């Protein structure tokens, strides 16, 4: 995606008069400070959101040269405009700019010199009149007027976790969920359980070889005071014990640790003694994708390899339930295929069309379902319009249903590793939420999965969503 600036006009030196002035107004934002740190290489914590509060106890202030850069915006955009180049600048700073401050940068032509030079007075003040900066600059104006039809630059996206933060905030005040953690026998898996415990999301029951768990906890600095440990001989015995803890009423969720997903799922999905609840169990990735307005759910990318039609119906319903639990009152579900038209040679297009009709007839409840949709017209309105698709889902899907596990897994991991999406995931449709994180997931992904489990568990128990509606 690109951003196009409006048409600009560069004034020739001969057309500019002494006494002319121009201004720009800008509000200082957290993103401004982060981008400036990257561009300048100045990582002084007093200028960085989060770091300043931690290191100094005070809110961050804008670097002086961020303020000075606003004069550059006036020179390059307005006076003289395109074609202007700097020769000299001398600034004195009188006050600091903080996040949220609106500031006005004004330049005034003091003198014209040979060689197309302009001597400019510079003044920066807050909207309330507080003087921030004064000084002067020498700028070389173009010899002839330069006109632009608009300059296009790539859109700049910061990787942030704001959407997931809303989910964490919604969990505040809910009692920690008793959670059986299967084989937390390495730093990553045990660290994820610890982070979820510190956040008040879970009350952990650590299931695995006790000596190994305590050894890893000591490396992390977790003293395990008051934490329940269910010792088993080997890590491979942990999943069965976790399922037993659910049946005993001691655990309300299961979290996978340092063990393969298949071992956990084998015990969760068993017909006799597992955690089946009358519907096919499936997995949902929840992604915070940079540049995408809302959270994106992708299913199924971890459990059902080649689902048939009725399995897909359960997959869709499970995803709708989770979407409602995290603030999407009526989620839009796009059932994906390679094309957006029905083609008997592509069976997934037939499944998608039937699923959409099942939703129309009330066999799938709580969401708007449409398909088949190709990836582009599922998430991009312009692509949907170009292809003449008229739908309440096309171009704005919240949930993407993959035709099979391979497609779903590749799609989700592409977004994580190539688009820097933050992710959490949850197994749904079982008696309790199951956090099936990858062993490659970091502690943040495990923390987000715990938040999803808490919100989904609360929604299932009470039928109420704690998250302000996302869309």
Coordinates of C-alpha atoms in Angstrom, one line a residue:
X1 CA 0.0 0.0 0.0
X2 CA 1.1 3.6 -0.6
X3 CA 0.3 7.0 0.7
X4 CA 0.0 9.9 -1.8
X5 CA 0.7 13.4 -0.7
X6 CA -1.4 16.2 -2.3
X7 CA -0.1 18.2 -5.2
X8 CA 2.6 20.6 -4.2
X9 CA 4.0 23.8 -5.8
X10 CA 7.7 24.9 -5.4
X11 CA 8.1 28.6 -5.5
X12 CA 11.0 30.1 -7.5
X13 CA 13.4 32.3 -5.6
X14 CA 12.5 35.3 -7.8
X15 CA 8.8 35.0 -6.8
X16 CA 9.3 35.0 -3.1
X17 CA 9.1 38.2 -1.1
X18 CA 10.7 39.2 2.2
X19 CA 8.1 38.9 5.0
X20 CA 6.2 35.9 3.6
X21 CA 5.5 33.1 6.0
X22 CA 4.1 29.6 6.1
X23 CA 3.2 27.1 8.9
X24 CA 2.4 23.5 9.6
X25 CA 0.6 22.1 12.6
X26 CA 1.5 18.6 14.0
X27 CA 0.4 16.5 16.9
X28 CA 3.2 14.6 18.5
X29 CA 2.3 10.9 18.7
X30 CA 4.0 7.8 20.2
X31 CA 4.6 6.5 16.7
X32 CA 6.4 9.8 15.8
X33 CA 9.0 9.1 18.6
X34 CA 9.4 5.4 17.6
X35 CA 9.9 6.2 13.9
X36 CA 12.3 9.0 14.7
X37 CA 14.4 6.7 16.9
X38 CA 14.7 4.2 14.0
X39 CA 15.5 6.9 11.5
X40 CA 18.1 8.8 13.6
X41 CA 19.5 5.9 15.6
X42 CA 18.9 7.8 18.8
X43 CA 17.7 5.3 21.3
X44 CA 17.8 7.5 24.4
X45 CA 15.1 6.0 26.6
X46 CA 13.8 9.5 27.7
X47 CA 12.4 9.8 24.1
X48 CA 10.8 6.3 23.9
X49 CA 7.2 5.4 25.0
X50 CA 7.4 2.7 27.6
X51 CA 11.1 3.0 28.1
X52 CA 11.0 6.5 29.5
X53 CA 8.4 5.6 32.1
X54 CA 10.4 2.5 33.2
X55 CA 13.8 4.2 33.3
X56 CA 13.0 7.7 34.5
X57 CA 9.4 7.5 35.9
X58 CA 8.4 10.3 33.6
X59 CA 6.5 10.5 30.3
X60 CA 8.7 10.6 27.2
X61 CA 9.6 13.9 25.5
X62 CA 10.2 14.5 21.8
X63 CA 13.8 14.8 20.8
X64 CA 14.8 18.3 20.0
X65 CA 15.6 17.5 16.4
X66 CA 12.2 15.9 15.9
X67 CA 10.9 19.4 16.7
X68 CA 13.5 20.9 14.3
X69 CA 12.4 18.5 11.6
X70 CA 9.0 20.2 11.5
X71 CA 10.7 23.3 9.9
X72 CA 12.0 21.0 7.2
X73 CA 8.3 20.0 6.5
X74 CA 7.4 23.7 6.0
X75 CA 10.4 24.3 3.7
X76 CA 9.8 21.2 1.6
X77 CA 6.0 21.5 1.3
X78 CA 5.2 25.2 1.5
X79 CA 7.9 27.8 1.5
X80 CA 9.8 27.6 -0.8
X81 CA 8.3 24.1 -1.4
X82 CA 9.5 21.3 -3.6
X83 CA 13.1 21.8 -4.8
X84 CA 14.2 23.5 -1.5
X85 CA 17.5 22.4 0.0
X86 CA 19.0 23.2 3.4
X87 CA 22.2 25.3 3.8
X88 CA 22.3 26.1 7.5
X89 CA 20.2 26.0 10.6
X90 CA 20.7 27.5 14.1
X91 CA 18.0 26.7 16.7
X92 CA 17.5 27.4 20.5
X93 CA 15.0 25.3 22.5
X94 CA 13.0 26.8 25.3
X95 CA 10.5 24.0 26.2
X96 CA 9.9 20.3 25.6
X97 CA 7.2 18.7 23.5
X98 CA 5.3 15.7 25.0
X99 CA 3.0 13.1 23.4
X100 CA -0.3 14.7 22.6
X101 CA 1.0 18.2 22.2
X102 CA -0.1 20.1 19.1
X103 CA 2.7 22.3 17.8
X104 CA 2.8 24.9 15.1
X105 CA 6.0 25.4 13.1
X106 CA 6.3 28.8 11.3
X107 CA 8.9 30.1 9.0
X108 CA 9.2 33.7 7.8
X109 CA 11.5 35.1 5.0
X110 CA 13.9 37.5 6.7
X111 CA 16.3 38.2 3.8
X112 CA 17.0 37.2 0.2
X113 CA 20.6 36.6 -0.8
X114 CA 22.4 36.0 -4.1
X115 CA 22.6 32.3 -5.2
X116 CA 18.9 31.7 -4.6
X117 CA 19.4 31.8 -0.9
X118 CA 16.6 32.6 1.6
X119 CA 17.4 33.5 5.3
X120 CA 14.4 32.3 7.3
X121 CA 13.2 33.0 10.8
X122 CA 11.9 29.8 12.6
X123 CA 9.5 29.6 15.4
X124 CA 7.8 26.6 17.0
X125 CA 5.1 27.0 19.6
X126 CA 2.4 24.9 21.2
X127 CA -1.2 25.6 20.4
X128 CA -1.5 27.1 23.9
X129 CA 1.2 29.6 23.1
X130 CA 4.1 28.0 24.9
X131 CA 7.3 28.8 23.0
X132 CA 9.2 25.7 22.2
X133 CA 12.0 26.7 19.7
X134 CA 13.3 29.8 17.9
X135 CA 16.1 30.2 15.4
X136 CA 17.0 30.8 11.8
X137 CA 17.8 28.8 8.7
X138 CA 19.3 29.3 5.3
X139 CA 17.5 27.6 2.5
X140 CA 18.3 27.4 -1.2
X141 CA 15.1 28.0 -3.2
X142 CA 14.6 26.5 -6.7
X143 CA 15.5 28.7 -9.7
X144 CA 12.2 27.8 -11.4
X145 CA 8.9 26.8 -10.0
X146 CA 8.5 23.0 -9.5
X147 CA 5.0 21.4 -9.6
X148 CA 4.2 17.9 -8.4
X149 CA 1.0 16.0 -9.0
X150 CA 1.4 14.2 -5.7
X151 CA 4.2 12.2 -4.3
X152 CA 3.6 8.5 -3.4
X153 CA 5.5 6.8 -0.7
X154 CA 5.2 3.3 0.8
X155 CA 2.9 3.1 3.8
X156 CA 4.8 2.8 7.0
X157 CA 3.4 0.2 9.5
X158 CA 4.6 -0.2 13.0
X159 CA 4.4 -3.7 14.5
X160 CA 2.2 -3.2 17.6
X161 CA 0.2 -5.3 19.9
X162 CA -2.6 -2.9 20.6
X163 CA -5.4 -5.2 19.6
X164 CA -4.2 -8.0 21.8
X165 CA -3.8 -5.5 24.6
X166 CA -7.5 -5.0 24.6
X167 CA -8.0 -8.7 25.1
X168 CA -5.6 -8.7 28.1
X169 CA -7.4 -5.6 29.5
X170 CA -10.8 -7.4 29.3
X171 CA -9.4 -10.3 31.4
X172 CA -8.8 -8.0 34.4
X173 CA -10.9 -9.0 37.3
X174 CA -11.7 -12.5 36.1
X175 CA -10.5 -15.1 38.7
X176 CA -7.4 -17.0 37.3
X177 CA -8.4 -20.1 35.3
X178 CA -7.1 -23.4 36.9
X179 CA -5.0 -24.7 34.0
X180 CA -3.2 -28.0 33.6
X181 CA 0.1 -27.3 31.8
X182 CA 1.4 -30.4 30.0
X183 CA 5.2 -30.9 30.3
X184 CA 6.5 -27.3 31.0
X185 CA 10.0 -28.7 30.9
X186 CA 11.9 -26.0 29.0
X187 CA 12.4 -22.2 29.5
X188 CA 10.0 -21.2 26.8
X189 CA 7.0 -23.3 27.8
X190 CA 7.4 -22.7 31.5
X191 CA 8.1 -19.0 30.9
X192 CA 4.8 -18.8 29.0
X193 CA 2.9 -20.3 32.0
X194 CA 4.7 -18.0 34.4
X195 CA 3.8 -14.9 32.3
X196 CA 0.2 -16.0 32.2
X197 CA 0.3 -16.5 36.0
X198 CA 1.8 -13.1 36.6
X199 CA -0.9 -11.5 34.5
X200 CA -3.6 -13.2 36.6
X201 CA -4.9 -15.3 33.7
X202 CA -4.2 -18.8 35.0
X203 CA -3.7 -20.7 38.2
X204 CA -1.2 -23.2 36.9
X205 CA -1.0 -26.9 37.7
X206 CA 2.3 -28.0 36.3
X207 CA 2.2 -31.6 35.1
X208 CA 5.5 -33.3 34.3
X209 CA 8.8 -34.6 35.8
X210 CA 9.0 -32.5 39.0
X211 CA 12.8 -32.3 39.1
X212 CA 13.0 -30.9 35.6
X213 CA 10.2 -28.4 36.2
X214 CA 11.9 -27.1 39.3
X215 CA 15.3 -26.9 37.5
X216 CA 13.8 -24.8 34.7
X217 CA 11.9 -22.7 37.2
X218 CA 15.1 -21.9 39.0
X219 CA 16.7 -20.7 35.8
X220 CA 13.7 -18.3 35.3
X221 CA 13.7 -17.1 38.9
X222 CA 10.3 -18.5 39.6
X223 CA 10.2 -19.9 43.1
X224 CA 7.0 -21.9 42.5
X225 CA 5.7 -20.9 45.9
X226 CA 2.0 -22.0 46.2
X227 CA 2.1 -23.5 42.7
X228 CA 0.7 -27.0 42.3
X229 CA 2.9 -29.6 40.7
X230 CA 1.5 -32.9 39.5
X231 CA 4.5 -35.2 39.1
X232 CA 4.6 -37.8 36.4
X233 CA 7.4 -40.1 35.4
X234 CA 8.0 -38.6 31.9
X235 CA 6.8 -35.7 29.8
X236 CA 4.9 -38.2 27.6
X237 CA 2.7 -39.0 30.6
X238 CA 1.6 -35.4 31.1
X239 CA -1.2 -35.0 28.5
X240 CA -3.2 -38.0 30.0
X241 CA -2.9 -36.6 33.5
X242 CA -4.0 -33.1 32.3
X243 CA -7.1 -34.6 30.8
X244 CA -7.8 -36.5 34.0
X245 CA -7.5 -33.2 36.0
X246 CA -10.2 -31.7 33.8
X247 CA -12.5 -34.7 34.5
X248 CA -11.7 -34.4 38.2
X249 CA -12.9 -30.8 38.2
X250 CA -9.5 -29.5 39.2
X251 CA -8.6 -27.9 35.8
X252 CA -10.7 -25.7 33.6
X253 CA -8.2 -25.5 30.7
X254 CA -5.2 -27.3 29.3
X255 CA -2.0 -25.7 28.1
X256 CA 0.5 -27.5 25.9
X257 CA 4.2 -27.3 27.1
X258 CA 7.4 -28.8 25.7
X259 CA 5.7 -31.7 24.0
X260 CA 4.5 -32.4 20.5
X261 CA 0.9 -31.3 19.7
X262 CA -0.1 -34.8 18.5
X263 CA 0.5 -36.2 22.0
X264 CA -1.8 -33.7 23.6
X265 CA -4.4 -34.0 20.9
X266 CA -4.5 -37.8 21.1
X267 CA -5.7 -37.6 24.6
X268 CA -8.0 -34.6 24.1
X269 CA -9.8 -36.1 21.2
X270 CA -10.2 -39.7 22.4
X271 CA -13.7 -41.0 22.1
X272 CA -13.5 -42.6 25.5
X273 CA -12.1 -40.4 28.3
X274 CA -11.1 -37.5 26.1
X275 CA -12.6 -34.0 26.1
X276 CA -15.0 -34.3 23.2
X277 CA -18.2 -32.2 23.7
X278 CA -20.4 -33.3 20.8
X279 CA -18.9 -31.2 18.1
X280 CA -15.7 -31.8 16.0
X281 CA -12.7 -30.2 17.8
X282 CA -10.8 -27.6 15.8
X283 CA -8.1 -25.0 16.2
X284 CA -8.3 -21.3 15.6
X285 CA -5.4 -18.9 15.1
X286 CA -6.1 -15.3 16.2
X287 CA -3.7 -12.8 14.5
X288 CA -2.9 -9.1 15.1
X289 CA -1.6 -8.2 11.6
X290 CA 0.2 -4.9 11.1
X291 CA -1.8 -2.6 8.9
X292 CA -5.0 -4.7 9.3
X293 CA -7.8 -2.9 11.3
X294 CA -9.1 -5.7 13.4
X295 CA -8.1 -9.1 14.6
X296 CA -8.1 -11.9 12.0
X297 CA -9.1 -15.5 12.8
X298 CA -7.8 -18.4 10.7
X299 CA -9.1 -22.0 11.0
X300 CA -8.3 -24.9 10.9
X301 CA -4.6 -24.9 10.6
X302 CA -3.6 -27.5 13.2
X303 CA -6.0 -30.4 13.7
X304 CA -8.3 -31.4 10.9
X305 CA -6.2 -32.4 7.9
X306 CA -8.7 -32.8 5.1
X307 CA -12.1 -32.0 6.6
X308 CA -15.3 -33.0 4.9
X309 CA -18.4 -30.8 4.7
X310 CA -19.9 -31.5 8.1
X311 CA -16.5 -31.2 9.8
X312 CA -16.1 -27.8 8.1
X313 CA -19.5 -26.8 9.5
X314 CA -18.2 -27.6 13.0
X315 CA -15.0 -25.7 12.3
X316 CA -17.0 -22.6 11.2
X317 CA -19.2 -22.8 14.2
X318 CA -16.3 -23.1 16.6
X319 CA -14.6 -20.1 15.0
X320 CA -17.8 -18.0 15.3
X321 CA -18.1 -18.9 19.0
X322 CA -14.5 -17.8 19.7
X323 CA -14.9 -14.6 17.6
X324 CA -18.0 -13.7 19.7
X325 CA -16.1 -14.4 22.9
X326 CA -13.4 -11.8 21.9
X327 CA -15.7 -9.0 20.9
X328 CA -17.0 -9.7 17.4
X329 CA -20.8 -9.7 17.9
X330 CA -21.6 -11.0 14.4
X331 CA -18.3 -12.1 12.8
X332 CA -18.0 -12.2 9.0
X333 CA -16.7 -15.6 7.9
X334 CA -15.1 -16.0 4.5
X335 CA -14.8 -19.6 3.3
X336 CA -11.7 -19.7 1.2
X337 CA -10.8 -21.5 -2.1
X338 CA -8.6 -20.7 -5.0
X339 CA -11.4 -18.9 -6.8
X340 CA -14.6 -17.1 -5.9
X341 CA -16.9 -19.0 -8.3
X342 CA -18.3 -22.5 -8.0
X343 CA -16.3 -25.0 -9.9
X344 CA -17.1 -28.7 -9.6
X345 CA -13.4 -29.5 -10.4
X346 CA -12.5 -27.7 -7.2
X347 CA -14.4 -29.4 -4.4
X348 CA -13.7 -26.7 -1.8
X349 CA -15.8 -24.3 -3.8
X350 CA -18.8 -26.6 -3.5
X351 CA -18.2 -26.9 0.3
X352 CA -17.9 -23.2 0.6
X353 CA -21.2 -22.6 -1.2
X354 CA -23.0 -25.2 1.0
X355 CA -21.6 -23.7 4.2
X356 CA -22.9 -20.3 3.2
X357 CA -26.3 -21.7 2.5
X358 CA -26.2 -23.6 5.9
X359 CA -25.7 -20.3 7.6
X360 CA -28.6 -18.7 5.7
X361 CA -30.8 -21.6 6.9
X362 CA -29.7 -21.4 10.6
X363 CA -27.6 -24.6 10.6
X364 CA -24.6 -22.4 11.4
X365 CA -25.4 -19.6 13.9
X366 CA -24.1 -16.3 15.1
X367 CA -22.1 -15.1 12.0
X368 CA -22.3 -14.0 8.4
X369 CA -20.9 -16.7 6.2
X370 CA -20.0 -16.4 2.5
X371 CA -18.0 -18.4 0.0
X372 CA -16.3 -19.4 -2.0
X373 CA -14.0 -16.5 -1.7
X374 CA -10.4 -16.2 -2.9
X375 CA -8.0 -14.6 -0.5
X376 CA -7.8 -11.3 -2.2
X377 CA -11.6 -10.6 -2.3
X378 CA -12.1 -12.0 1.2
X379 CA -9.9 -9.3 2.8
X380 CA -9.7 -6.5 0.3
X381 CA -12.8 -4.4 -0.6
X382 CA -11.4 -3.1 -3.8
X383 CA -10.6 -6.6 -5.0
X384 CA -14.2 -7.7 -4.2
X385 CA -15.6 -4.7 -6.0
X386 CA -13.4 -5.2 -9.1
X387 CA -14.6 -8.8 -9.3
X388 CA -18.3 -7.7 -8.9
X389 CA -18.8 -9.5 -5.6
X390 CA -21.7 -8.1 -3.7
X391 CA -21.6 -9.5 -0.1
X392 CA -21.6 -8.4 3.5
X393 CA -18.5 -10.6 4.0
X394 CA -16.3 -10.1 0.9
X395 CA -13.5 -7.7 1.4
X396 CA -14.0 -7.5 5.2
X397 CA -13.8 -11.0 6.6
X398 CA -13.0 -11.4 10.2
X399 CA -12.7 -15.2 10.0
X400 CA -10.9 -17.1 7.2
X401 CA -11.8 -20.8 6.8
X402 CA -9.1 -22.7 4.9
X403 CA -10.1 -25.6 2.6
X404 CA -7.6 -27.9 4.4
X405 CA -4.9 -27.9 7.1
X406 CA -2.0 -27.4 4.7
X407 CA -3.5 -24.2 3.3
X408 CA -4.5 -22.9 6.7
X409 CA -1.2 -23.6 8.3
X410 CA 0.8 -22.0 5.5
X411 CA -1.4 -18.9 5.5
X412 CA -1.2 -18.4 9.3
X413 CA 2.6 -18.9 9.4
X414 CA 3.1 -16.7 6.4
X415 CA 1.4 -13.9 8.2
X416 CA 3.5 -14.5 11.4
X417 CA 6.9 -14.8 9.8
X418 CA 6.6 -12.6 6.7
X419 CA 4.1 -10.0 7.9
X420 CA 5.2 -9.9 11.5
X421 CA 1.7 -10.7 12.8
X422 CA 1.4 -11.4 16.5
X423 CA -0.5 -14.6 17.2
X424 CA -2.4 -16.6 19.7
X425 CA -4.3 -19.8 19.2
X426 CA -6.9 -22.0 20.8
X427 CA -8.4 -25.4 20.4
X428 CA -12.2 -25.0 20.6
X429 CA -15.1 -27.3 20.6
X430 CA -13.8 -29.4 23.5
X431 CA -15.1 -29.5 27.0
X432 CA -12.5 -26.9 28.1
X433 CA -10.2 -24.5 26.2
X434 CA -6.9 -26.1 25.1
X435 CA -3.9 -23.8 24.4
X436 CA -2.0 -25.6 21.7
X437 CA 0.9 -23.3 21.1
X438 CA 3.8 -24.3 19.0
X439 CA 7.1 -25.0 20.6
X440 CA 8.5 -22.2 18.4
X441 CA 6.1 -19.7 19.9
X442 CA 7.5 -17.1 22.2
X443 CA 6.1 -16.2 25.7
X444 CA 3.9 -13.5 24.2
X445 CA 2.1 -15.9 21.9
X446 CA 1.5 -18.2 24.9
X447 CA 0.3 -15.3 26.9
X448 CA -2.2 -14.3 24.2
X449 CA -3.4 -17.9 23.9
X450 CA -4.1 -17.8 27.7
X451 CA -6.1 -14.6 27.3
X452 CA -8.1 -16.2 24.5
X453 CA -8.8 -19.2 26.8
X454 CA -9.9 -17.1 29.7
X455 CA -12.3 -15.0 27.5
X456 CA -13.6 -18.1 25.6
X457 CA -14.1 -20.0 28.9
X458 CA -16.0 -17.1 30.4
X459 CA -18.2 -16.8 27.3
X460 CA -19.1 -20.5 27.4
X461 CA -20.0 -20.4 31.1
X462 CA -22.0 -17.2 31.1
X463 CA -22.9 -16.4 27.5
X464 CA -21.4 -12.9 27.9
X465 CA -18.5 -11.2 26.2
X466 CA -16.1 -9.1 28.3
X467 CA -14.4 -7.4 25.3
X468 CA -15.8 -4.1 23.9
X469 CA -17.1 -4.9 20.5
X470 CA -14.3 -4.9 17.9
X471 CA -16.5 -4.8 14.8

